[in-house]
Each structure stands twice: as C-alpha cells, then as structure tokens.
C-alpha cells in the first residue's frame, strides 16, 4: 500500500491546538518536527553522540511541521479533504497569525519507507534519576544502572522525546507506589502505563481512540517483559462512549490516572476522571500548551480536584492534582 505523507506548517504555539483538531477528526498518529526542539535536544544531550548528520539537520530546518499519514486511496483522500476543510476554519479564527501559515504539502511514500525512515530520529533519553527510554534498536552498555524502558514507538505519539511525555514520566517516577493501579488515557505507544508497571505498579489499563495503539502498546509491553496478566490495552472513545466509560469505572478504582493528550480533551475529561479514581487518588494531566493552562486548571479545580503541583518544560505543562 502507498501512503500520503501530509505536512502541515504551523508554529510552536500551533502544535497543540492543531493536534487537537486532528484528533477530533480521528487522526491521532502525528509526527512533530520543530527546529527549536530539535536543536535544544541536541544541545542538552551532547554526551550521547559526537556527530549529527547534516542532512538530518537540514531536514529539521525551517518552520514547525506536523506530519500525518493517510492511505493513498478513496478513504485517505476523504480524510485529507476533511483536514483541508478544517484548516480553512482554523485559519479563519487566527486573526493574529499565531498558528502560522497552516499550508499543506503532500508527498507519496511507500509502506517500507513509512515504517522505517523515521527511526533515525530516536536516541536514548535519560529521564529523572532512574529511567532511560531506549529505542529497541539502540544499545546502552549495562543499562548504565538505570531502569531501561525499551520502545518501538511505531507511528504513534509517545516516544519520550516530547516534553509532555518526559514530564509525565518524571511525575510517575516520584508518584507510583508498589502495587498501585494505574489508568493511562490516550496511551499512544503505551509508554506511561508500561513505565508505571516497571516502577512497581501492580496493574495498569491503557486506553486510546486509535485502534493501532493497542498492537503497539502490547508490543512495547512484551519488549519490557510485561504480560497481559497485569496489563490491559483497549481502544475506544472515553469521552462520548457511555458503555466504555462504565466498563472503565468498573475496572477501577485507580490510584493514578494519567492523561497525556491535549487541552481540548483534558477539559471535558476532567468531569469524568473522579469516577475512575480512588479517594485521594492522583490525576496527572499533560499535553497542555502555555496559552491553555488557565483553562485546564479551572476545569480540574471545578471538578473537585486540588492541584498539588504544576510542572513546566519549555512551553508545555503538566498538572498534578488529587
């Protein structure tokens, strides 16, 4: 099968709202290319390499891009048409040009390229004092004495490179207690729920609207010796499917609920989270851009949570509440 690689040009401030709109169209697998993030990553991780290919630098140069992939057939073309229509509406709301040009470029990509070319961007990432996130094709001598999470992220969100994921991992590292029960909403690659189990949680349940995430999360769990006896991955819409909400509630209550998504999902989700949590349980919400932080705080507090801490990395926030 051939695929269309669709690049949407935006700004760092446009990443979160653009991804939120794509999410609402049912597109949850995105690739974010941002020159500032890339250069910052290189600058702060020099100990892991002494040479970076100039072709890779050139590829990351220029405007911020959000890439999606649709099949090169009628279904994919219909998806692309819906994206174009939504971008017109999005642009009309941006009178101050905060979100950039929102122009679209389309390239055809063969399946083997789609599956493998992106791997060159992923290197081991050290998070907090105890954890290292390592692509399964990379090696680390003796694990450096760390808890090593091996990952094959696939074409989905959650490789550990983005600030929001790192903020959640750091929070889990200091929050998870032995035997805890964890619910991961918008699990993507499964990174957060699997790491929670590796940190000592006794059971984890992961949910995502994208059916592809189920296979990827289970695969990543197997890479790290996590079995289905303690790990369950389900696909469904936790916002609008009442039956799915009910089954999630019955599987609880949970000690920790983590949602690394976007503000437009966290805000309505805040009214339901309490039904999944134990009394005194922890809600970790991330994926929040600076311009939306006040809205998310208000939604969380309005629904009976007390904010314990707000973490920030660059323009991204993570809210920890009980």
Short mmCIF file of C-alpha atoms in Angstrom, two decimals:
data_model
loop_
_atom_site.label_atom_id
_atom_site.label_comp_id
_atom_site.label_asym_id
_atom_site.label_seq_id
_atom_site.Cartn_x
_atom_site.Cartn_y
_atom_site.Cartn_z
CA UNK A 1 0.00 0.00 0.00
CA UNK A 2 1.15 3.55 -0.68
CA UNK A 3 0.64 6.40 1.74
CA UNK A 4 0.36 10.15 1.52
CA UNK A 5 2.71 11.99 3.85
CA UNK A 6 0.91 15.22 4.70
CA UNK A 7 2.92 18.09 6.23
CA UNK A 8 1.02 20.96 7.85
CA UNK A 9 3.18 24.02 8.53
CA UNK A 10 2.48 25.84 11.77
CA UNK A 11 4.33 27.40 14.76
CA UNK A 12 5.36 26.02 18.18
CA UNK A 13 2.23 27.70 19.58
CA UNK A 14 0.11 25.98 16.93
CA UNK A 15 1.19 22.41 17.66
CA UNK A 16 -1.24 21.72 20.49
CA UNK A 17 -4.42 23.22 19.00
CA UNK A 18 -3.63 21.76 15.56
CA UNK A 19 -3.11 18.27 17.00
CA UNK A 20 -6.34 18.70 18.96
CA UNK A 21 -8.27 19.44 15.78
CA UNK A 22 -6.67 16.48 14.01
CA UNK A 23 -7.59 14.31 16.99
CA UNK A 24 -11.22 15.39 16.66
CA UNK A 25 -11.09 14.21 13.04
CA UNK A 26 -9.95 10.79 14.20
CA UNK A 27 -6.26 11.32 13.32
CA UNK A 28 -4.15 10.52 16.38
CA UNK A 29 -0.87 9.37 14.83
CA UNK A 30 1.21 12.50 14.27
CA UNK A 31 4.89 13.32 13.82
CA UNK A 32 6.05 16.72 15.08
CA UNK A 33 9.12 18.36 13.60
CA UNK A 34 10.16 21.53 15.35
CA UNK A 35 13.59 23.06 14.74
CA UNK A 36 13.84 24.69 18.18
CA UNK A 37 13.00 21.45 19.99
CA UNK A 38 15.45 19.53 17.81
CA UNK A 39 18.33 21.95 18.40
CA UNK A 40 17.58 22.05 22.12
CA UNK A 41 17.59 18.25 22.24
CA UNK A 42 20.97 18.13 20.52
CA UNK A 43 22.44 20.81 22.78
CA UNK A 44 21.34 19.11 26.00
CA UNK A 45 22.29 15.57 25.05
CA UNK A 46 25.79 16.00 23.60
CA UNK A 47 27.12 13.18 25.74
CA UNK A 48 25.29 10.63 23.58
CA UNK A 49 26.88 11.47 20.20
CA UNK A 50 29.77 13.42 18.68
CA UNK A 51 28.36 13.85 15.16
CA UNK A 52 24.95 14.68 13.77
CA UNK A 53 24.32 14.16 10.07
CA UNK A 54 23.96 17.48 8.24
CA UNK A 55 21.18 16.05 6.09
CA UNK A 56 19.20 15.41 9.27
CA UNK A 57 19.83 18.98 10.46
CA UNK A 58 18.67 20.31 7.10
CA UNK A 59 15.52 18.19 7.23
CA UNK A 60 14.64 19.65 10.63
CA UNK A 61 15.31 23.21 9.49
CA UNK A 62 12.57 25.73 8.77
CA UNK A 63 9.05 26.03 10.05
CA UNK A 64 7.41 23.77 12.58
CA UNK A 65 5.65 20.89 10.86
CA UNK A 66 3.00 18.47 11.98
CA UNK A 67 3.00 15.37 9.77
CA UNK A 68 0.21 12.88 9.35
CA UNK A 69 -0.12 9.84 7.10
CA UNK A 70 -3.23 8.82 5.16
CA UNK A 71 -3.68 5.93 2.76
CA UNK A 72 -3.46 6.77 -0.94
CA UNK A 73 -6.98 5.61 -1.73
CA UNK A 74 -10.53 6.91 -1.51
CA UNK A 75 -10.69 6.63 2.28
CA UNK A 76 -7.43 8.51 2.74
CA UNK A 77 -8.41 11.18 0.24
CA UNK A 78 -11.68 11.73 2.11
CA UNK A 79 -9.69 12.14 5.33
CA UNK A 80 -7.41 14.64 3.63
CA UNK A 81 -10.39 16.60 2.34
CA UNK A 82 -11.78 16.82 5.88
CA UNK A 83 -8.40 18.06 7.14
CA UNK A 84 -8.25 20.76 4.45
CA UNK A 85 -11.76 21.96 5.28
CA UNK A 86 -10.94 22.09 8.98
CA UNK A 87 -7.72 24.03 8.35
CA UNK A 88 -9.69 26.69 6.47
CA UNK A 89 -11.93 27.07 9.53
CA UNK A 90 -8.90 27.05 11.86
CA UNK A 91 -7.13 29.73 9.82
CA UNK A 92 -10.21 31.97 9.85
CA UNK A 93 -10.05 32.03 13.68
CA UNK A 94 -6.38 33.06 13.72
CA UNK A 95 -6.61 36.80 13.08
CA UNK A 96 -3.18 37.43 14.66
CA UNK A 97 -1.42 34.67 12.70
CA UNK A 98 -0.31 32.92 15.89
CA UNK A 99 -0.56 29.49 14.30
CA UNK A 100 1.44 30.21 11.14
CA UNK A 101 0.58 29.57 7.52
CA UNK A 102 -1.17 26.19 8.05
CA UNK A 103 -0.26 25.37 4.47
CA UNK A 104 -0.28 21.75 3.39
CA UNK A 105 2.33 19.77 1.45
CA UNK A 106 1.73 16.22 0.25
CA UNK A 107 4.29 13.55 -0.68
CA UNK A 108 3.74 9.94 -1.68
CA UNK A 109 5.55 7.39 0.46
CA UNK A 110 5.89 3.63 0.04
CA UNK A 111 4.98 1.49 3.04
CA UNK A 112 8.53 0.32 3.73
CA UNK A 113 9.75 3.96 3.86
CA UNK A 114 6.80 4.99 6.03
CA UNK A 115 7.66 2.27 8.54
CA UNK A 116 11.43 2.70 8.79
CA UNK A 117 12.81 6.11 7.73
CA UNK A 118 11.71 7.90 10.91
CA UNK A 119 13.84 5.66 13.14
CA UNK A 120 16.93 7.81 12.59
CA UNK A 121 15.48 10.50 14.90
CA UNK A 122 15.22 8.34 18.03
CA UNK A 123 18.12 8.09 20.51
CA UNK A 124 18.21 7.01 24.19
CA UNK A 125 16.71 9.61 26.52
CA UNK A 126 17.53 9.86 30.23
CA UNK A 127 14.57 10.98 32.35
CA UNK A 128 14.87 11.81 36.04
CA UNK A 129 17.31 9.90 38.24
CA UNK A 130 16.29 6.33 37.47
CA UNK A 131 14.96 5.96 33.95
CA UNK A 132 16.25 5.75 30.42
CA UNK A 133 13.95 5.42 27.41
CA UNK A 134 15.75 3.42 24.75
CA UNK A 135 14.59 2.61 21.20
CA UNK A 136 14.81 -1.16 20.90
CA UNK A 137 17.30 -0.91 18.02
CA UNK A 138 19.78 1.09 20.16
CA UNK A 139 22.20 -0.25 22.80
CA UNK A 140 23.35 1.04 26.19
CA UNK A 141 26.30 -0.64 27.95
CA UNK A 142 24.91 -2.48 31.00
CA UNK A 143 21.92 -0.14 31.09
CA UNK A 144 24.02 2.43 32.99
CA UNK A 145 22.42 1.10 36.18
CA UNK A 146 19.06 2.56 35.18
CA UNK A 147 15.57 1.17 34.71
CA UNK A 148 15.66 0.74 30.93
CA UNK A 149 12.39 1.08 29.06
CA UNK A 150 12.76 -0.39 25.58
CA UNK A 151 10.41 1.03 22.99
CA UNK A 152 9.41 0.54 19.39
CA UNK A 153 7.17 3.60 19.19
CA UNK A 154 5.66 2.85 15.79
CA UNK A 155 3.87 5.64 14.01
CA UNK A 156 2.11 6.95 17.10
CA UNK A 157 2.65 9.53 19.82
CA UNK A 158 4.73 8.64 22.85
CA UNK A 159 8.42 8.02 22.26
CA UNK A 160 9.70 10.01 25.23
CA UNK A 161 11.18 12.76 23.10
CA UNK A 162 8.40 15.26 23.65
CA UNK A 163 8.33 17.46 26.76
CA UNK A 164 4.84 16.32 27.76
CA UNK A 165 5.85 12.67 27.87
CA UNK A 166 9.00 13.41 29.84
CA UNK A 167 7.03 15.48 32.36
CA UNK A 168 4.64 12.57 32.90
CA UNK A 169 7.45 10.03 33.25
CA UNK A 170 9.23 12.22 35.82
CA UNK A 171 5.97 12.54 37.76
CA UNK A 172 5.28 8.81 37.68
CA UNK A 173 8.82 8.19 38.94
CA UNK A 174 8.03 10.08 42.15
CA UNK A 175 4.35 9.12 42.45
CA UNK A 176 3.95 5.40 41.72
CA UNK A 177 3.94 3.18 44.80
CA UNK A 178 4.33 -0.59 44.88
CA UNK A 179 1.09 -2.30 43.92
CA UNK A 180 -0.65 0.83 42.57
CA UNK A 181 -3.37 0.51 39.97
CA UNK A 182 -2.84 2.89 37.02
CA UNK A 183 -5.14 4.10 34.22
CA UNK A 184 -3.49 5.63 31.12
CA UNK A 185 -5.93 7.64 28.98
CA UNK A 186 -4.70 8.39 25.46
CA UNK A 187 -1.95 5.81 25.84
CA UNK A 188 -0.34 6.09 22.38
CA UNK A 189 2.66 3.76 22.43
CA UNK A 190 1.86 2.66 26.00
CA UNK A 191 4.99 4.30 27.37
CA UNK A 192 3.45 5.78 30.53
CA UNK A 193 1.43 2.77 31.69
CA UNK A 194 4.28 0.34 30.96
CA UNK A 195 6.81 2.51 32.80
CA UNK A 196 4.37 2.71 35.74
CA UNK A 197 4.44 -1.09 35.91
CA UNK A 198 8.24 -1.11 35.72
CA UNK A 199 8.28 1.38 38.63
CA UNK A 200 6.29 -1.03 40.79
CA UNK A 201 2.61 -0.58 39.91
CA UNK A 202 0.68 -3.82 40.28
CA UNK A 203 -1.76 -3.36 37.40
CA UNK A 204 -2.30 -0.94 34.52
CA UNK A 205 -5.06 -0.35 32.00
CA UNK A 206 -4.38 1.72 28.86
CA UNK A 207 -6.94 3.33 26.57
CA UNK A 208 -6.70 5.08 23.21
CA UNK A 209 -9.13 6.11 20.49
CA UNK A 210 -6.73 4.82 17.81
CA UNK A 211 -7.03 1.02 17.36
CA UNK A 212 -3.42 0.87 16.10
CA UNK A 213 -2.19 1.84 19.57
CA UNK A 214 -3.42 -1.45 21.01
CA UNK A 215 -0.99 -3.55 18.98
CA UNK A 216 1.89 -1.09 19.53
CA UNK A 217 1.36 -0.86 23.30
CA UNK A 218 1.19 -4.63 23.73
CA UNK A 219 4.33 -4.97 21.62
CA UNK A 220 6.20 -2.45 23.77
CA UNK A 221 4.98 -4.21 26.91
CA UNK A 222 6.39 -7.51 25.64
CA UNK A 223 9.73 -5.80 24.88
CA UNK A 224 9.94 -4.97 28.58
CA UNK A 225 8.74 -8.28 29.98
CA UNK A 226 5.25 -7.03 30.86
CA UNK A 227 2.45 -9.53 30.29
CA UNK A 228 -1.32 -9.34 29.83
CA UNK A 229 -1.82 -10.64 33.36
CA UNK A 230 -1.05 -7.12 34.64
CA UNK A 231 -1.51 -5.00 31.51
CA UNK A 232 -4.70 -4.38 29.50
CA UNK A 233 -4.96 -2.17 26.41
CA UNK A 234 -8.33 -1.15 24.94
CA UNK A 235 -9.40 1.11 22.09
CA UNK A 236 -12.46 3.30 22.48
CA UNK A 237 -13.66 6.86 22.97
CA UNK A 238 -13.56 7.61 26.69
CA UNK A 239 -15.25 10.99 26.16
CA UNK A 240 -18.50 10.03 24.44
CA UNK A 241 -18.99 6.25 24.77
CA UNK A 242 -21.05 5.73 27.94
CA UNK A 243 -20.65 1.95 27.86
CA UNK A 244 -16.89 2.36 27.59
CA UNK A 245 -16.91 4.85 30.48
CA UNK A 246 -18.91 2.42 32.59
CA UNK A 247 -16.59 -0.53 31.91
CA UNK A 248 -13.58 1.67 32.74
CA UNK A 249 -15.20 2.69 36.01
CA UNK A 250 -15.97 -0.93 36.91
CA UNK A 251 -12.34 -1.92 36.28
CA UNK A 252 -11.23 0.58 38.93
CA UNK A 253 -10.90 2.36 41.18
CA UNK A 254 -7.38 3.50 40.30
CA UNK A 255 -4.63 5.05 42.38
CA UNK A 256 -3.35 7.10 39.43
CA UNK A 257 -4.97 8.35 36.24
CA UNK A 258 -2.59 9.84 33.69
CA UNK A 259 -3.78 11.67 30.57
CA UNK A 260 -1.10 12.98 28.23
CA UNK A 261 -3.34 14.27 25.46
CA UNK A 262 -4.32 17.86 24.60
CA UNK A 263 -6.22 20.60 26.42
CA UNK A 264 -9.33 20.15 24.27
CA UNK A 265 -9.61 16.55 25.54
CA UNK A 266 -8.44 17.08 29.13
CA UNK A 267 -11.03 19.81 29.79
CA UNK A 268 -14.10 17.63 29.13
CA UNK A 269 -12.32 14.59 30.60
CA UNK A 270 -11.89 16.39 33.94
CA UNK A 271 -15.58 15.91 34.76
CA UNK A 272 -15.27 12.10 34.45
CA UNK A 273 -11.87 11.36 35.99
CA UNK A 274 -13.12 11.32 39.57
CA UNK A 275 -15.32 8.31 38.85
CA UNK A 276 -12.23 6.28 37.93
CA UNK A 277 -10.03 7.31 40.89
CA UNK A 278 -9.82 6.14 44.49
CA UNK A 279 -10.41 8.78 47.15
CA UNK A 280 -7.16 10.70 47.37
CA UNK A 281 -6.00 9.33 44.01
CA UNK A 282 -3.70 11.28 41.72
CA UNK A 283 -4.64 12.78 38.35
CA UNK A 284 -1.69 13.62 36.08
CA UNK A 285 -2.69 15.77 33.10
CA UNK A 286 -0.20 16.82 30.45
CA UNK A 287 -0.01 17.86 26.81
CA UNK A 288 -1.00 21.40 27.79
CA UNK A 289 0.42 24.38 25.92
CA UNK A 290 1.00 27.65 27.77
CA UNK A 291 -1.94 29.51 26.27
CA UNK A 292 -4.37 26.85 27.55
CA UNK A 293 -3.02 26.27 31.06
CA UNK A 294 -5.53 28.53 32.84
CA UNK A 295 -8.50 26.83 31.14
CA UNK A 296 -7.28 23.39 32.12
CA UNK A 297 -6.56 24.45 35.73
CA UNK A 298 -10.07 25.86 36.00
CA UNK A 299 -11.66 22.67 34.64
CA UNK A 300 -9.67 20.45 37.01
CA UNK A 301 -10.41 22.55 40.11
CA UNK A 302 -14.07 22.97 39.17
CA UNK A 303 -14.45 19.19 39.23
CA UNK A 304 -13.27 18.74 42.80
CA UNK A 305 -9.51 18.29 42.42
CA UNK A 306 -6.86 20.06 44.44
CA UNK A 307 -3.82 20.94 42.37
CA UNK A 308 -0.63 19.72 44.06
CA UNK A 309 1.98 20.86 41.54
CA UNK A 310 2.37 22.30 38.05
CA UNK A 311 5.49 21.34 36.12
CA UNK A 312 6.77 23.09 33.02
CA UNK A 313 9.28 22.28 30.30
CA UNK A 314 9.66 24.91 27.59
CA UNK A 315 6.07 25.90 26.68
CA UNK A 316 4.45 22.64 27.87
CA UNK A 317 2.78 21.99 31.23
CA UNK A 318 1.87 19.05 33.42
CA UNK A 319 -0.68 19.40 36.22
CA UNK A 320 -0.63 17.00 39.18
CA UNK A 321 -3.79 17.03 41.30
CA UNK A 322 -5.66 14.92 43.86
#
